Coordinates of C-alpha atoms in Angstrom, one line a residue:
M1 CA 0.1 -0.3 -0.3
T2 CA 3.4 2.4 1.0
K3 CA 4.6 1.7 -2.5
T4 CA 1.5 2.3 -4.2
L5 CA 1.1 5.7 -2.9
L6 CA 4.6 6.8 -3.6
H7 CA 4.2 5.8 -6.4
T8 CA 1.4 7.9 -7.1
S9 CA 2.5 10.9 -5.6
A10 CA 5.6 10.3 -8.0
A11 CA 3.1 10.3 -11.1
A12 CA 1.1 13.2 -9.7
V13 CA 4.2 14.9 -9.5
L14 CA 5.7 14.8 -12.7
A15 CA 2.3 15.4 -14.2
L16 CA 2.8 18.8 -12.1
C17 CA 6.1 20.0 -13.2
A18 CA 4.5 19.5 -17.1
A19 CA 1.7 20.6 -16.1
F20 CA 3.8 24.0 -15.6
S21 CA 6.6 23.4 -18.3
A22 CA 4.6 22.9 -20.9
P23 CA 2.4 26.5 -20.6
S24 CA 6.4 28.0 -20.4
A25 CA 7.1 26.7 -23.4
H26 CA 4.2 27.8 -26.0
A27 CA 4.5 31.5 -23.7
D28 CA 8.0 32.1 -24.9
V29 CA 7.3 30.5 -28.7
R30 CA 4.1 34.1 -28.3
V31 CA 6.8 36.2 -27.0
R32 CA 9.1 35.5 -29.6
A33 CA 5.6 35.8 -32.1
N34 CA 4.4 38.5 -30.7
I35 CA 8.2 40.7 -31.5
G36 CA 5.9 41.7 -35.3
M37 CA 9.1 40.8 -37.0
V38 CA 7.9 41.6 -41.0
F39 CA 9.8 40.6 -44.0
D40 CA 11.1 43.3 -46.3
N41 CA 10.9 42.2 -49.9
R42 CA 9.8 44.4 -52.1
Y43 CA 12.3 45.6 -54.8
H44 CA 14.5 42.3 -53.5
H45 CA 15.3 44.3 -50.1
D46 CA 15.1 41.1 -48.2
H47 CA 15.2 42.5 -44.7
Y48 CA 13.2 41.8 -41.3
Y49 CA 12.0 44.9 -39.5
P50 CA 10.0 45.5 -36.5
A51 CA 6.4 46.7 -37.6
P52 CA 4.8 49.9 -37.0
G53 CA 3.4 49.7 -33.6
Y54 CA 5.8 47.2 -31.8
V55 CA 6.5 48.8 -28.3
A56 CA 10.4 48.5 -27.5
P57 CA 11.6 49.5 -23.6
H58 CA 14.1 52.3 -25.0
V59 CA 15.6 53.2 -28.8
P60 CA 19.0 50.8 -30.3
Y61 CA 22.2 52.1 -28.5
G62 CA 23.8 55.3 -31.4
A63 CA 19.8 55.8 -32.3
V64 CA 19.5 59.9 -34.0
M65 CA 17.2 61.7 -32.7
I66 CA 15.3 63.8 -35.3
G67 CA 13.3 66.9 -34.1
A68 CA 12.8 68.1 -31.2
G69 CA 9.9 68.2 -28.4
P70 CA 6.1 66.4 -29.0
G71 CA 7.6 65.9 -33.0
R72 CA 10.6 64.4 -31.8
Y73 CA 11.8 61.2 -33.6
W74 CA 14.5 58.3 -33.1
F75 CA 15.7 56.4 -36.1
H76 CA 18.4 53.4 -36.5
G77 CA 18.9 51.1 -38.7
G78 CA 16.1 51.6 -41.0
V79 CA 13.6 51.6 -38.2
W80 CA 11.2 55.1 -36.6
Y81 CA 10.8 55.2 -33.4
R82 CA 8.3 57.7 -30.8
P83 CA 8.1 58.0 -27.3
Y84 CA 5.1 56.2 -25.7
G85 CA 4.7 56.2 -22.3
G86 CA 8.2 55.2 -21.3
S87 CA 8.9 53.4 -24.3
Y88 CA 9.1 53.8 -27.9
R89 CA 6.4 52.6 -30.1
V90 CA 8.1 51.5 -34.1
V91 CA 5.9 54.5 -36.5
L92 CA 6.3 55.3 -40.6
P93 CA 7.7 58.5 -40.3
P94 CA 5.8 61.6 -41.8
V95 CA 6.7 63.4 -45.5
G96 CA 9.4 65.5 -45.5
L97 CA 11.6 64.2 -41.9
V98 CA 15.6 64.0 -42.6
I99 CA 17.9 62.1 -41.9
P100 CA 21.9 62.3 -41.8
L101 CA 22.6 59.1 -43.3
L102 CA 20.7 56.3 -44.8
P103 CA 20.5 53.3 -43.3
P104 CA 22.9 50.4 -43.8
A105 CA 20.8 48.7 -45.8
Y106 CA 18.8 50.1 -48.6
V107 CA 17.7 49.9 -52.2
T108 CA 18.5 52.5 -54.9
L109 CA 15.9 53.3 -57.6
T110 CA 15.7 55.5 -60.4
L111 CA 12.4 56.4 -60.7
G112 CA 11.3 59.4 -63.8
G113 CA 15.2 59.6 -64.2
L114 CA 16.2 60.5 -60.9
P115 CA 17.8 58.4 -57.4
Y116 CA 15.5 57.3 -54.7
Y117 CA 16.4 55.5 -51.8
Y118 CA 14.2 52.5 -50.2
A119 CA 14.4 50.8 -46.6
G120 CA 11.8 49.2 -44.6
G121 CA 8.7 50.9 -46.4
V122 CA 9.9 54.1 -46.5
Y123 CA 10.9 56.3 -49.2
Y124 CA 14.2 58.8 -49.6
R125 CA 15.0 61.7 -51.6
A126 CA 18.4 63.2 -51.3
V127 CA 18.4 66.9 -50.1
P128 CA 21.4 69.2 -49.5
E129 CA 20.5 68.0 -45.3
G130 CA 21.2 64.6 -45.8
Y131 CA 18.2 62.1 -46.8
A132 CA 14.3 63.1 -46.7
V133 CA 11.4 61.4 -46.0
V134 CA 9.4 61.5 -49.2
T135 CA 5.5 60.1 -50.8
P136 CA 5.8 57.2 -53.1
P137 CA 6.4 58.0 -56.6
P138 CA 3.4 57.1 -58.8
E139 CA 5.6 55.0 -60.8
A140 CA 7.4 53.5 -57.4
A141 CA 5.7 49.7 -58.2
T142 CA 7.7 49.6 -61.5
A143 CA 10.9 51.4 -60.5
Q144 CA 14.3 50.0 -61.9
V145 CA 16.5 48.9 -58.7
M146 CA 20.4 49.4 -59.3
P147 CA 22.8 48.0 -58.6
A148 CA 24.3 48.1 -54.6
P149 CA 26.9 49.2 -53.7
P150 CA 29.7 47.1 -51.7
P151 CA 28.7 47.0 -48.3
P152 CA 31.5 48.8 -46.7
A153 CA 33.8 46.5 -43.6
P154 CA 31.5 46.1 -40.5
K155 CA 33.0 48.6 -37.2
A156 CA 32.0 48.4 -34.0
E157 CA 30.3 50.9 -31.9
P158 CA 33.0 52.8 -30.4
I159 CA 32.8 53.2 -27.0
I160 CA 32.3 56.8 -25.5
Y161 CA 34.2 58.3 -22.0
P162 CA 33.5 61.0 -20.4
R163 CA 37.1 62.8 -19.7
N164 CA 35.4 65.8 -17.3
G165 CA 33.2 63.4 -16.0
Q166 CA 29.8 63.9 -18.0
P167 CA 26.8 62.9 -17.5
P168 CA 25.0 60.3 -19.3
E169 CA 22.3 63.0 -20.7
Q170 CA 24.8 65.3 -21.2
L171 CA 26.7 63.0 -23.5
E172 CA 23.4 62.2 -25.2
N173 CA 22.8 65.7 -26.4
D174 CA 26.8 66.0 -27.2
R175 CA 26.1 63.4 -29.2
R176 CA 22.9 64.7 -31.4
D177 CA 24.3 67.8 -31.4
C178 CA 27.8 66.4 -32.7
N179 CA 25.8 64.6 -35.4
R180 CA 24.0 67.1 -36.8
W181 CA 27.0 69.4 -36.9
A182 CA 29.0 66.1 -38.7
T183 CA 26.5 66.1 -41.8
T184 CA 27.4 69.8 -42.7
Q185 CA 31.5 68.7 -43.2
P186 CA 32.2 68.3 -47.4
N187 CA 31.3 64.2 -48.2
A188 CA 29.7 63.5 -44.6
Q189 CA 26.4 62.5 -46.7
A190 CA 28.3 60.2 -49.4
D191 CA 30.5 59.1 -47.0
V192 CA 30.2 57.0 -44.0
S193 CA 34.0 57.5 -42.8
V194 CA 34.3 61.0 -43.8
F195 CA 31.0 61.3 -41.5
N196 CA 32.4 59.3 -38.2
R197 CA 35.8 61.3 -38.6
A198 CA 33.8 64.4 -37.8
V199 CA 31.6 62.8 -34.8
E200 CA 35.2 61.3 -33.5
A201 CA 36.5 64.8 -33.7
C202 CA 33.6 67.2 -32.3
M203 CA 33.6 64.8 -29.5
D204 CA 37.0 64.7 -29.1
G205 CA 36.7 68.7 -28.9
R206 CA 33.7 68.1 -26.1
G207 CA 36.4 66.5 -24.0
Y208 CA 34.8 62.5 -24.6
T209 CA 37.7 59.7 -25.8
M210 CA 36.5 57.7 -28.1
K211 CA 37.7 54.0 -29.3

């Protein structure tokens, strides 16, 4: 009788463990599915992006702030973010916003004899300050894709050391100002290495060491 009870108790414990472990595995799958990644294969762009509406706890490191006040956006890797409570929500940007540099992955198109740039559902045109978000051209469905230039060698994100003990808030403000200033330097909009060197020079002048 005692052995029977022991076997029964052991079986119950195993069943209880299985019952708790199964929902945990399914929850992990749902969480991954709810991330909302979408595959953008337009013009053979073939990249994954977070879907508009996805909420992230913070913007990726190195994101560039566009605009000011309630009209602020953050841009990183072809993805646009807006503040959403204490988090950030992925959105499609309004026409007219300007970014200093195109994202690392984009497609170059020829429409009406003019170059356009496409990434993550957004079209861009070159302007003096960088690249402006534009309305999808009527000929977008029949656009000709131009061969992409060879990608530059990947560069690790720099480590920024505040030599004068600047707080994190000042560091972010200085980096944003230096990003904006770097876009005004000759060839910075066409050559990412020039842009990066300009940012490093600006940050050095403000008391930071970048390695």
